[in-house]
Short mmCIF file of C-alpha atoms in Angstrom, two decimals:
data_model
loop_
_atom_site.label_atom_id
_atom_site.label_comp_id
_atom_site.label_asym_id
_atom_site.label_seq_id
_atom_site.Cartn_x
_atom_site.Cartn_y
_atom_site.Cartn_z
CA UNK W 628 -7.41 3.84 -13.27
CA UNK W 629 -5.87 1.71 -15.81
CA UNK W 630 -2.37 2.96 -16.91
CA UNK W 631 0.23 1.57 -19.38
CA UNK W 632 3.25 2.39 -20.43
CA UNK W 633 5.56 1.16 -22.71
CA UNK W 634 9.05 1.61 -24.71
CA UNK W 635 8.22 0.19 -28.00
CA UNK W 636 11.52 0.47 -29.76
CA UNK W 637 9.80 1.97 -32.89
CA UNK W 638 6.04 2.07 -33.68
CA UNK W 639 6.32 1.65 -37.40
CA UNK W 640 5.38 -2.07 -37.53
CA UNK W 641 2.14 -3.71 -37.50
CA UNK W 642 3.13 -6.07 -35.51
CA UNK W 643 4.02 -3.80 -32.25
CA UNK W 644 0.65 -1.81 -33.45
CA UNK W 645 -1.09 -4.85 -33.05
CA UNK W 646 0.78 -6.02 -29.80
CA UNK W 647 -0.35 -2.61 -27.83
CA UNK W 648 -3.91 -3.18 -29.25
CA UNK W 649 -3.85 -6.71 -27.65
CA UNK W 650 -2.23 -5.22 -24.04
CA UNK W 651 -4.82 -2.02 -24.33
CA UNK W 652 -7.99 -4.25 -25.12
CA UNK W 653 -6.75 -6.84 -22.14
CA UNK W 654 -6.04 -4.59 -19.33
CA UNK W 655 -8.86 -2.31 -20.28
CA UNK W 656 -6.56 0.78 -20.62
CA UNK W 657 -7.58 3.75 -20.31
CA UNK W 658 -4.25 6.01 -20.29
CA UNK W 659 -1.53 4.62 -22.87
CA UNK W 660 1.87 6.44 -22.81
CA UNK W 661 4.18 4.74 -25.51
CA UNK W 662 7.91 5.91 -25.54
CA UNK W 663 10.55 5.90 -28.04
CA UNK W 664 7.90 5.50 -30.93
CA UNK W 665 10.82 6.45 -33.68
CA UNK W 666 8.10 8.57 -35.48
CA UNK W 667 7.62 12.26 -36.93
CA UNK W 668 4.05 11.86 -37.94
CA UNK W 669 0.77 9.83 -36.48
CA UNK W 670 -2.33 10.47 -38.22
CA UNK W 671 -5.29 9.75 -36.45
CA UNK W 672 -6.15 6.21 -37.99
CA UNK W 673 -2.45 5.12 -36.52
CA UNK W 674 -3.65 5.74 -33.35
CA UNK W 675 -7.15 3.96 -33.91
CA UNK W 676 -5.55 1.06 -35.18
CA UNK W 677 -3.29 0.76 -31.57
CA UNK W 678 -6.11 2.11 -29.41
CA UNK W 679 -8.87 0.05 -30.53
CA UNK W 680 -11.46 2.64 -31.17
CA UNK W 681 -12.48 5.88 -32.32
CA UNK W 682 -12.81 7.38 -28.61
CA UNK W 683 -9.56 8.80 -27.65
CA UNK W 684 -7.57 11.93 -27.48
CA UNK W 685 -3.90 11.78 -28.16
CA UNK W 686 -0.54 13.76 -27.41
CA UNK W 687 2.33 13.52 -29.20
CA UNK W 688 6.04 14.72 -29.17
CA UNK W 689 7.64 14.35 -32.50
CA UNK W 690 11.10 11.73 -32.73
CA UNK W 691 13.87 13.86 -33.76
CA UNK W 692 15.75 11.66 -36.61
CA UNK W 693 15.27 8.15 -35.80
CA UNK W 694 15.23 8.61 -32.18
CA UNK W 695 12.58 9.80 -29.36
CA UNK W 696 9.14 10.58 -29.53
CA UNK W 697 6.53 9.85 -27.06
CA UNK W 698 2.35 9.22 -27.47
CA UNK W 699 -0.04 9.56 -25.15
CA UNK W 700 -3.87 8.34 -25.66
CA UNK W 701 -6.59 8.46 -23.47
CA UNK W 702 -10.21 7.62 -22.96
CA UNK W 703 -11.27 11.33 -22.64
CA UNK W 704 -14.55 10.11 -20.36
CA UNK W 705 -11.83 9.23 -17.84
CA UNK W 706 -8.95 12.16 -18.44
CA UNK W 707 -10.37 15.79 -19.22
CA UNK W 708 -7.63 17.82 -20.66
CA UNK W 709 -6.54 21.17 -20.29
CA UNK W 710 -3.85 22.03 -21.78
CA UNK W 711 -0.17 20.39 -22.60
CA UNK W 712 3.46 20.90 -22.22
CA UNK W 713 5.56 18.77 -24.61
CA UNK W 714 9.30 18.53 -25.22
CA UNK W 715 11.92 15.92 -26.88
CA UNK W 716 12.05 14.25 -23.65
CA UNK W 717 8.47 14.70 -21.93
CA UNK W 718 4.89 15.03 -22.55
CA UNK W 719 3.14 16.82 -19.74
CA UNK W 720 -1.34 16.99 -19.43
CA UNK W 721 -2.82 19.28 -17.40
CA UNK W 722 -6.53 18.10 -16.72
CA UNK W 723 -8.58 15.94 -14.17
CA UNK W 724 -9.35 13.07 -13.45
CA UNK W 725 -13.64 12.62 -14.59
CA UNK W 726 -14.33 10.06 -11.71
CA UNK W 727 -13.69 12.07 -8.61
CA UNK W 728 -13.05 15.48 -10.54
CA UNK W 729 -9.03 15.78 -8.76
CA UNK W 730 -6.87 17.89 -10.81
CA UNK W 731 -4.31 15.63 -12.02
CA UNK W 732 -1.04 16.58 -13.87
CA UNK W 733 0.53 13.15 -15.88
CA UNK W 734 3.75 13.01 -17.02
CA UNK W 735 5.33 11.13 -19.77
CA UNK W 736 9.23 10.78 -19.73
CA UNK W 737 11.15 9.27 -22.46
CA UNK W 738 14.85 10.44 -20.34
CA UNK W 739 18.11 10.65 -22.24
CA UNK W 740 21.15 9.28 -21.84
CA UNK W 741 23.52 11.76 -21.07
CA UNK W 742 24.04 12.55 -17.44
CA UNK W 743 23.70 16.05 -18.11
CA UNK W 744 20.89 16.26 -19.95
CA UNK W 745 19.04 14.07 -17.34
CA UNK W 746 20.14 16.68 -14.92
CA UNK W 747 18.48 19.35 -16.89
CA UNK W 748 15.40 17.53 -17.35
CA UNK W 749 15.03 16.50 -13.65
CA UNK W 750 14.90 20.24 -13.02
CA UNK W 751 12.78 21.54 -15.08
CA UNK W 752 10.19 18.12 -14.30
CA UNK W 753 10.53 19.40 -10.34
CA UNK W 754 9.80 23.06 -11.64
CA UNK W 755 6.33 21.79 -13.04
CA UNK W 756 5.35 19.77 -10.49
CA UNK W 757 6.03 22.36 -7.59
CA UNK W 758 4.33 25.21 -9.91
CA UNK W 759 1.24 22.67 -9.96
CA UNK W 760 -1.89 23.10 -7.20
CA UNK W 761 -2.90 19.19 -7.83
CA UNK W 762 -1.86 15.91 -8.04
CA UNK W 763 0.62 14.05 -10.02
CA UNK W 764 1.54 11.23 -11.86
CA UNK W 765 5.14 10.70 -13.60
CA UNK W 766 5.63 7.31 -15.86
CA UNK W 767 7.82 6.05 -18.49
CA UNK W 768 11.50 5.16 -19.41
CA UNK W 769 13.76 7.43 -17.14
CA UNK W 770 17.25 5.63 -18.33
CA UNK W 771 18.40 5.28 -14.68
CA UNK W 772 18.28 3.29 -11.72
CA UNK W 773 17.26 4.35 -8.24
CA UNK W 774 20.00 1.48 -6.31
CA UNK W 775 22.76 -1.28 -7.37
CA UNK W 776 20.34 -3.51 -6.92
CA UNK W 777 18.58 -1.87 -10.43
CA UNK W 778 21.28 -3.17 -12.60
CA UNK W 779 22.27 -6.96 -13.54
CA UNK W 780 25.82 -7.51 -15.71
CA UNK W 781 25.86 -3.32 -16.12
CA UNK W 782 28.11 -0.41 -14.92
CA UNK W 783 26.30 1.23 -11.83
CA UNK W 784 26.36 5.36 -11.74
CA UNK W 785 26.19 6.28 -8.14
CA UNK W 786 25.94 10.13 -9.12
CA UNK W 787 23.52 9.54 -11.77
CA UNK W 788 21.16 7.35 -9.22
CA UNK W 789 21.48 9.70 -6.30
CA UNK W 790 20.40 12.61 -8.73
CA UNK W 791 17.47 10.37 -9.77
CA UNK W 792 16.64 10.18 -6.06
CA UNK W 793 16.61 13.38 -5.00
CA UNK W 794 14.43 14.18 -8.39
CA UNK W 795 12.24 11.97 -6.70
CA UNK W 796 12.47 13.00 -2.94
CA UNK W 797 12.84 16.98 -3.90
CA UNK W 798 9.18 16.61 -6.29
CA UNK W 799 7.13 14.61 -3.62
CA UNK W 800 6.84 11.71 -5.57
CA UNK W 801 6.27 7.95 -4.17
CA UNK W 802 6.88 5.28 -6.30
CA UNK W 803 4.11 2.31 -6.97
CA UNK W 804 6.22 -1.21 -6.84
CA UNK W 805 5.78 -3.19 -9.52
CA UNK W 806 5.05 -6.95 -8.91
CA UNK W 807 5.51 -9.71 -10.98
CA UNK W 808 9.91 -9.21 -12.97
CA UNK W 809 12.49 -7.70 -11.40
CA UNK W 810 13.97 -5.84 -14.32
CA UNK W 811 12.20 -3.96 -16.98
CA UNK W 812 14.70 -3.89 -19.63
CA UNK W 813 17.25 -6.29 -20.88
CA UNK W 814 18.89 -7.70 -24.03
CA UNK W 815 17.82 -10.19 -26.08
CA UNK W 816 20.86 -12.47 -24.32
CA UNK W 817 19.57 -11.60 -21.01
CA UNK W 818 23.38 -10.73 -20.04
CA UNK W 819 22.35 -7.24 -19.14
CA UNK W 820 18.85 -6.15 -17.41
CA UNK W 821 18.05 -3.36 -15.75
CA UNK W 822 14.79 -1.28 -13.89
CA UNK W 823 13.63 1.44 -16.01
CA UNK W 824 10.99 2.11 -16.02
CA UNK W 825 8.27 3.37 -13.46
CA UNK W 826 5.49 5.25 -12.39
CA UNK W 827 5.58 7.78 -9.46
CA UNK W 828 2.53 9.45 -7.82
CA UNK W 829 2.35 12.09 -5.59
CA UNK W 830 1.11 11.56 -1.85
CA UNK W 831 -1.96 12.85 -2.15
CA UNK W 832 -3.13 10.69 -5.29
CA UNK W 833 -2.69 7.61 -3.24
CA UNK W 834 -5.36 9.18 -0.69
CA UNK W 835 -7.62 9.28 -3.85
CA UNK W 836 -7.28 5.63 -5.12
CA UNK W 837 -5.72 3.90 -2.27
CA UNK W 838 -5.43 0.37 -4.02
CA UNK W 839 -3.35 1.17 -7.01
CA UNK W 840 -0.26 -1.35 -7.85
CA UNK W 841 1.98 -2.26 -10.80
CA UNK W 842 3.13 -4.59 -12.47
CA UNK W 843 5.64 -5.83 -14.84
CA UNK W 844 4.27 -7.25 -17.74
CA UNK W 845 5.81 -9.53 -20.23
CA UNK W 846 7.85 -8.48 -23.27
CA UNK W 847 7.70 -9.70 -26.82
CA UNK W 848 8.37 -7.33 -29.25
CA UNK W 849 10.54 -5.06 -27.47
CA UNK W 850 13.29 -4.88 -24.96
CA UNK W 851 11.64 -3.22 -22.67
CA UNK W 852 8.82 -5.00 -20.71
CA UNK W 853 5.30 -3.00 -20.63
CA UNK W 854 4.05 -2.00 -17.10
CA UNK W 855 0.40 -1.45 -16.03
CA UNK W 856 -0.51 0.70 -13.18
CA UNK W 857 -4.29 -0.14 -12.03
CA UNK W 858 -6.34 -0.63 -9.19
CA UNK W 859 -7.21 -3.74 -7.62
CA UNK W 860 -8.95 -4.18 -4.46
CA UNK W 861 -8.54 -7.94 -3.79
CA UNK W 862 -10.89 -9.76 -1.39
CA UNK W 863 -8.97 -12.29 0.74
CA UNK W 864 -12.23 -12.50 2.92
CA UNK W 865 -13.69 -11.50 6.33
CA UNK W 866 -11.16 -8.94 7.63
CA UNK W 867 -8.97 -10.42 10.70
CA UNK W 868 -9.53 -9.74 14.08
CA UNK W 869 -7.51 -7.08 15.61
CA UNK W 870 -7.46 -5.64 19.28
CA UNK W 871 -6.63 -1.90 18.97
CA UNK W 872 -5.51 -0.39 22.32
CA UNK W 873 -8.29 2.81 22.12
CA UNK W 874 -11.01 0.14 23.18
CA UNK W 875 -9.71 0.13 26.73
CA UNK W 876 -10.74 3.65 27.20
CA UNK W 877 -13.97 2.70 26.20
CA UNK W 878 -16.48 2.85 29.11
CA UNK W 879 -17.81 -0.50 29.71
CA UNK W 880 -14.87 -2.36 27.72
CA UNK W 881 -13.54 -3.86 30.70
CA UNK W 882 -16.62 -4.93 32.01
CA UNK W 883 -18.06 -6.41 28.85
CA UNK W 884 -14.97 -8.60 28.60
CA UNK W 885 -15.14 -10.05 32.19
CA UNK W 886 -18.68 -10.43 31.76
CA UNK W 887 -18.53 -12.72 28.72
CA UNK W 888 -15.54 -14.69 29.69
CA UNK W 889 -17.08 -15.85 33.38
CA UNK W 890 -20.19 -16.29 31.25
CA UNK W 891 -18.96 -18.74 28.48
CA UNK W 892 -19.47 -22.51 29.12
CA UNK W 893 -18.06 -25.03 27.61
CA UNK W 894 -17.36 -29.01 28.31
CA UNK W 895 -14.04 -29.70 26.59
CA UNK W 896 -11.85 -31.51 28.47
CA UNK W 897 -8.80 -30.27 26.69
CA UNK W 898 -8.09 -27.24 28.61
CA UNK W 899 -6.10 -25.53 25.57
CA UNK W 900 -8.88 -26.04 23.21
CA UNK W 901 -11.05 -24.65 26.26
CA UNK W 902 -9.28 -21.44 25.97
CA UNK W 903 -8.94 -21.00 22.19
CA UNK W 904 -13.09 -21.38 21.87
CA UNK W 905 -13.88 -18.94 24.26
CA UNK W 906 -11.43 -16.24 22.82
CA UNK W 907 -13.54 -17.00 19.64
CA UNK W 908 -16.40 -16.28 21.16
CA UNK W 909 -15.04 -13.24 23.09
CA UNK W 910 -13.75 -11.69 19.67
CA UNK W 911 -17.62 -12.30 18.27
CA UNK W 912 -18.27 -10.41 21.46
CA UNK W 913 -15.77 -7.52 21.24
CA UNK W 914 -16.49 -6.85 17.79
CA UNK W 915 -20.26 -6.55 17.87
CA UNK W 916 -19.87 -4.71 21.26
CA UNK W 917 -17.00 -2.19 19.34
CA UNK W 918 -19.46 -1.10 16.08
CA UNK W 919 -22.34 -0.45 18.32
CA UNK W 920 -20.14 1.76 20.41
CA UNK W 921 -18.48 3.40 17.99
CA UNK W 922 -22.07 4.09 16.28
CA UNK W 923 -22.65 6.03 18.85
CA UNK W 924 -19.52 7.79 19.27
CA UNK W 925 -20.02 9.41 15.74
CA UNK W 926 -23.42 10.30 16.86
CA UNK W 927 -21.71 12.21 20.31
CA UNK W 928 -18.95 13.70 17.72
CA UNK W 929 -22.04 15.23 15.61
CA UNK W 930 -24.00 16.56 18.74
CA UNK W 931 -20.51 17.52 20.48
CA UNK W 932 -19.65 19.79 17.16
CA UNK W 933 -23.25 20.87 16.63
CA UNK W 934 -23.14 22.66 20.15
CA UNK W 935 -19.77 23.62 20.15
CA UNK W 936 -20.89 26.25 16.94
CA UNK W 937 -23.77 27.37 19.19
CA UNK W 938 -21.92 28.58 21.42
CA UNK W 939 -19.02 30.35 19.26
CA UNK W 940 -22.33 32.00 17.82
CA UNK W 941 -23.27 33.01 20.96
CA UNK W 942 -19.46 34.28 22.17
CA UNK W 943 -19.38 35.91 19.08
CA UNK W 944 -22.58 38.17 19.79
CA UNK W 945 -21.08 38.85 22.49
CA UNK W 946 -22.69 36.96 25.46
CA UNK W 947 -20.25 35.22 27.36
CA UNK W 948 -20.61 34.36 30.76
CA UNK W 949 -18.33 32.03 33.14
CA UNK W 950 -20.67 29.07 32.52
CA UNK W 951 -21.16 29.38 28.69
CA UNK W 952 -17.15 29.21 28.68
CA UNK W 953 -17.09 26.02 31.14
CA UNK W 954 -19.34 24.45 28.96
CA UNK W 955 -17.56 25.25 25.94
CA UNK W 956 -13.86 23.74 27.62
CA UNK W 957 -16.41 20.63 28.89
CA UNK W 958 -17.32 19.87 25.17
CA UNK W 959 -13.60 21.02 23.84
CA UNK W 960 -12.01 17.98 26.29
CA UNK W 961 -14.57 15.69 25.27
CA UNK W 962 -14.16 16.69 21.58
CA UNK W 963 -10.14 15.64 22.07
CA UNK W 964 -10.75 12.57 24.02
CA UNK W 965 -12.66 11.34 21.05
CA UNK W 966 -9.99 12.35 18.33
CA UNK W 967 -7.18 11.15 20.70
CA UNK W 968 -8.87 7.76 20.59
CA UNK W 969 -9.06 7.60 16.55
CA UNK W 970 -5.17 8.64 16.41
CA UNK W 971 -4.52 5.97 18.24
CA UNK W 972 -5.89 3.58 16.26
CA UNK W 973 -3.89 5.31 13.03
CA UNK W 974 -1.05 4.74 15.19
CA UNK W 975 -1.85 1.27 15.80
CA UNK W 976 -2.29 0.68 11.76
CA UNK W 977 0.43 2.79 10.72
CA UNK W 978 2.75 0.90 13.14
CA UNK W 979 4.72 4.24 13.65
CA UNK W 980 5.84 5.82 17.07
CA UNK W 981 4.75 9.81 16.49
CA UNK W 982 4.46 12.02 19.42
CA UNK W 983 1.28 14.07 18.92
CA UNK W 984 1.24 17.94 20.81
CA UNK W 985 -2.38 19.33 20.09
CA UNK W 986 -4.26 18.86 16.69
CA UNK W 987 -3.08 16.14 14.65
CA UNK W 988 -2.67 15.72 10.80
CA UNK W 989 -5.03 13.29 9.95
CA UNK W 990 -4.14 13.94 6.64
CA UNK W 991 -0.41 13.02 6.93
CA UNK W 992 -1.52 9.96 8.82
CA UNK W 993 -4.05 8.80 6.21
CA UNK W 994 -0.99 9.13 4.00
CA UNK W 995 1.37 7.31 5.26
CA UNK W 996 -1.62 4.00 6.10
CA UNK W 997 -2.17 4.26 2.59
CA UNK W 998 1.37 4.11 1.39
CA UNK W 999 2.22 1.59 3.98
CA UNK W 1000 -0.83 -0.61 2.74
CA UNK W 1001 -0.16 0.13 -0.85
CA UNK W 1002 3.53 -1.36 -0.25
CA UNK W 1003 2.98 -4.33 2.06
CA UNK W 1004 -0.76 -5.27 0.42
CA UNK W 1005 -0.26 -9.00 -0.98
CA UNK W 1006 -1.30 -8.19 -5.01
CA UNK W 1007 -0.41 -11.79 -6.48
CA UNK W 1008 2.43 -14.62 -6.27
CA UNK W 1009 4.74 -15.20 -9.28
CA UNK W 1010 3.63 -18.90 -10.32
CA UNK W 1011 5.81 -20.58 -12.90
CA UNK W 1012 6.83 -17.36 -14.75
CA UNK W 1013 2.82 -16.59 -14.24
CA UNK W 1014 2.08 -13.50 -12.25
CA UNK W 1015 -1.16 -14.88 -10.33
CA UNK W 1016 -3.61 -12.31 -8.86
CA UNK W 1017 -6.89 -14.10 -8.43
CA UNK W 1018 -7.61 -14.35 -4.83
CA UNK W 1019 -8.68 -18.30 -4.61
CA UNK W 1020 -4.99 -19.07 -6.48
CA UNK W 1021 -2.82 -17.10 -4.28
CA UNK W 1022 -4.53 -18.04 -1.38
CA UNK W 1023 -4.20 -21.97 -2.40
CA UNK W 1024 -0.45 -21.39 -3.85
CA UNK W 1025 0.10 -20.25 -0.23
CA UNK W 1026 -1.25 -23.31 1.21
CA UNK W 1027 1.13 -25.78 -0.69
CA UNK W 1028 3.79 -23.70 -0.45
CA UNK W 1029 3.79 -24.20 3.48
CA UNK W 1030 2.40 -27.46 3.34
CA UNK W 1031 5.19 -28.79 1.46
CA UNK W 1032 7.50 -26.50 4.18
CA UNK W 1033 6.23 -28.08 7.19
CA UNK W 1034 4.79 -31.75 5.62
CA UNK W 1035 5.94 -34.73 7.97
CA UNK W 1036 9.24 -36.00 7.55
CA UNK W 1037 9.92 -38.77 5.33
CA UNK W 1038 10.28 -42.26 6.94
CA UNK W 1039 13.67 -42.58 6.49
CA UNK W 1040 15.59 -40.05 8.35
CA UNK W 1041 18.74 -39.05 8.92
CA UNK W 1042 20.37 -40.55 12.53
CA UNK W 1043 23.45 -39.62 14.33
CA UNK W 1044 25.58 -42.33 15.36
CA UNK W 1045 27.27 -40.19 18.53
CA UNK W 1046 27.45 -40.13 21.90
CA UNK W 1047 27.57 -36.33 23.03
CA UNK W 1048 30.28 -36.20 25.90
CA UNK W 1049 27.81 -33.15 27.63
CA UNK W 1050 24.16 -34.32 28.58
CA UNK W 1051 22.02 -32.64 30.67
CA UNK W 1052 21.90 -33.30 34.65
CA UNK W 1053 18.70 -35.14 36.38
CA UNK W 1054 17.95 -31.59 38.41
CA UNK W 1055 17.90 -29.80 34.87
CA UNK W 1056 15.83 -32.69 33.20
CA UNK W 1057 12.81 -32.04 36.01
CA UNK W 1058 13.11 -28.90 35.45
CA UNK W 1059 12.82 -28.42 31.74
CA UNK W 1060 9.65 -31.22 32.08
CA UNK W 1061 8.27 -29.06 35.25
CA UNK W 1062 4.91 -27.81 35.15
CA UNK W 1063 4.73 -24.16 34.01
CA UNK W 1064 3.65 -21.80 36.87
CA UNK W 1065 1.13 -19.34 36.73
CA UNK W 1066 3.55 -16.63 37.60
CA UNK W 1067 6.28 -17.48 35.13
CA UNK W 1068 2.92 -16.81 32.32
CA UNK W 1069 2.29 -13.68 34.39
CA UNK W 1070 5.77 -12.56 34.04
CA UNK W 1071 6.80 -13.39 30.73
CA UNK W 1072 3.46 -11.21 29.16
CA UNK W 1073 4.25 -8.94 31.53
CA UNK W 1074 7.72 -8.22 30.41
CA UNK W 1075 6.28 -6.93 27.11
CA UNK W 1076 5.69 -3.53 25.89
CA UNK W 1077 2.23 -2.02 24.79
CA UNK W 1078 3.45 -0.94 21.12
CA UNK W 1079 3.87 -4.93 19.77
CA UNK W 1080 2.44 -6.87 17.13
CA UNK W 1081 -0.71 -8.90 17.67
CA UNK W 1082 -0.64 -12.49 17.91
CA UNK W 1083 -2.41 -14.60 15.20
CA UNK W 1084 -5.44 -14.68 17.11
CA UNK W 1085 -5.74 -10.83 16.69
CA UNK W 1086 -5.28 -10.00 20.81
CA UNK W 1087 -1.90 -7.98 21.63
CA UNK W 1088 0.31 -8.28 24.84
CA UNK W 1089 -1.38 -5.13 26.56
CA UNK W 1090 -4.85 -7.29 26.24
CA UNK W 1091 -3.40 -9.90 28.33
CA UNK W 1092 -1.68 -7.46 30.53
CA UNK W 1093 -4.60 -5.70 31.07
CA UNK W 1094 -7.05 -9.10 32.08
#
């Protein structure tokens, strides 16, 4: 899913034709929603000439005067279309999506300026959406800001943003974040900017292409800046290591771990490095130990269901007895015991407290991972005005950056020429340089809760508490 969209300013000149061409045939578009295009006629070689080819469908919504209008093309291999809704201010598609066949409604919004016709078109935008049994999409130029924080050297309209917001809120909608600028719009003096535009999915189309992200492209021949929603599924490498609280349920987890620890031999002296090898080797252990078990879990979840239908078959003809209906609470708790365990671990990944009474939504928690990880995913680094997205760059822009941060000292440092008046006592010297005790470790882990970040090496508090 490549999306762009873009505020042209007028789509009369060559020269813009030529720019979305360029954008279209880089990013490998294949859903272009231009706004403001200042026209009351396209033909069909117009829209060649900006989409690069002959295969495309378009939409169109007419400028009135010298102002408005709004195109949308598409590959029609990728969007299937229905049927259409278009006004001055939107262009609405009804179809699907080809790939995965999900009904998809995407809107194109070119907003106006007055506050009360912004009003008007928030509502009837809501009405469409809540009317529609699929997902959604919602892009363009909406003319108003969501926070202060939106607007740079302009006046800020608290009503107008908190009627934006509860557009927003009141549809469903979740906005992508773009990367790369800050502002999407701004004069040519740069004494005004401002975030315009955006795209907004619904929950439920985030389930369906979990990696999508934005981003903020440069301008040239506009004042608006184009932005490009896509998916990129960036490989940083071997996932990290990460204890997850379920495995101590696990029969034999215990066990294993005591097992392999009192079996691991090494001969460093160092007694630090002594303990960092052999949690390497007990996270080889863990996680080899983990997949095999959890093989076989979804093996006992496929036998567990597969007699659980036997005998509802069986109550349902009518031959119940006391021990068909002990077996059938047997397989019920052991059923739950295997669900409770995966909920915790979408707990664990969420990072949410949620108190779960009976059956739980593993839809709503797949939702909220996936917006969690669509937010806090690391997409690129801004490098010299460059947005950088290639996984070997951002991983080696992060290395100098904190290797310049934490780089030794130069050799001519800074001394102070003081004596303090208050110095610490002989009794409270020996006992900052005293050896640490055993129980002063115990106690300080100890002290921590179970629901706490993992340490670098991947193993949480409760791990230690636990062994």
């Amino acid at each position: 899913m490549n999306c762009l969209s873009l505020n042209v300013q007028g789509l009369g000149s060559k020269a813009k034709k030529d720019w979305i061409k360029e954008l279209n045939n880089k990013h490998k578009v294949n859903f272009l929603s231009v706004q403001e295009t200042k026209l009351d006629c396209i033909s069909d070689m117009d829209v060649k000439v900006l989409w690069g080819n002959y295969k495309f469908e378009y939409t169109i919504s007419e400028a009135v005067g010298n102002s408005g209008g709004i195109l949308c093309v598409w590959d029609p291999s990728v969007f299937r279309k229905e049927h259409h809704v278009v006004s001055d201010n939107f262009v609405a598609l009804y179809g699907s999506w080809v790939s995965n066949q999900a009904k998809l409604l995407v809107v194109s919004i070119y907003a106006p300026q007055s506050i009360t016709s912004k009003r008007s078109l928030w509502s009837y935008i809501s009405s469409l959406i809540s009317r529609w049994d699929g997902h959604c999409m919602v892009m363009g130029d909406f003319n108003e800001v969501r926070c202060m924080e939106d607007r740079l050297g302009s006046v800020y309209n608290a009503q107008g943003a908190n009627e934006f917001n509860s557009f927003i809120s009141n549809s469903g909608l979740v906005e992508i974040q773009l990367e790369g600028y800050s502002f999407t719009w701004s004069l040519q003096s740069a004494k005004k900017m401002s975030k315009l535009d955006r795209f907004f999915v619904s929950d439920g189309l985030l389930s369906l292409f979990p990696h999508l992200s934005g981003i903020c492209l440069d301008r040239h021949l506009s004042d608006h800046r184009p932005i490009l929603l896509r998916e990129v599924v960036t490989d940083y490498g071997p996932s990290p290591f990460r204890v997850y609280h379920s495995w101590f349920s696990l029969q034999g987890f215990d066990q294993m771990v005591l097992e392999t620890w009192n079996n691991i031999d090494l001969d460093d002296n160092n007694k630090m490095v002594r303990f960092k090898k052999k949690l390497q080797i007990l996270k080889k252990e863990i996680r080899s130990w983990v997949n095999d078990c959890k093989k076989n879990q979804s093996g006992r979840l496929v036998d567990l269901r597969s007699k659980l239908c036997h005998i509802d078959k069986v109550i349902d003809q009518g031959g119940v007895n006391d021990d068909i209906l002990l077996t059938r609470l047997d397989l019920l708790k052991k059923l739950h015991d295997i669900k409770s365990s995966d909920a915790r671990d979408y707990m664990q990944k969420a990072k949410i407290q949620w108190a779960i009474e009976g059956d739980e939504n593993l839809n709503c928690f797949h939702r909220i991972i996936n917006r969690k990880r669509a937010n806090l995913a690391m997409k690129g680094v801004m490098v010299d005005g460059e947005w950088v997205d290639d996984p070997c760059r951002v991983k080696e822009e992060f290395r100098l950056h904190f290797a310049n941060r934490f780089r030794a000292p130069a050799a001519n440092r800074c001394k102070l020429n003081y004596t303090f008046p208050n110095r610490l006592s002989s009794d409270q010297l020996d006992m900052l340089e005293s050896p640490i005790s055993r129980d002063e470790v115990r106690n300080a882990v100890w002290g921590y809760g179970e629901n706490k970040s993992p340490r670098p090496d991947g193993f949480t508090f409760e791990f230690f508490r636990k062994f």
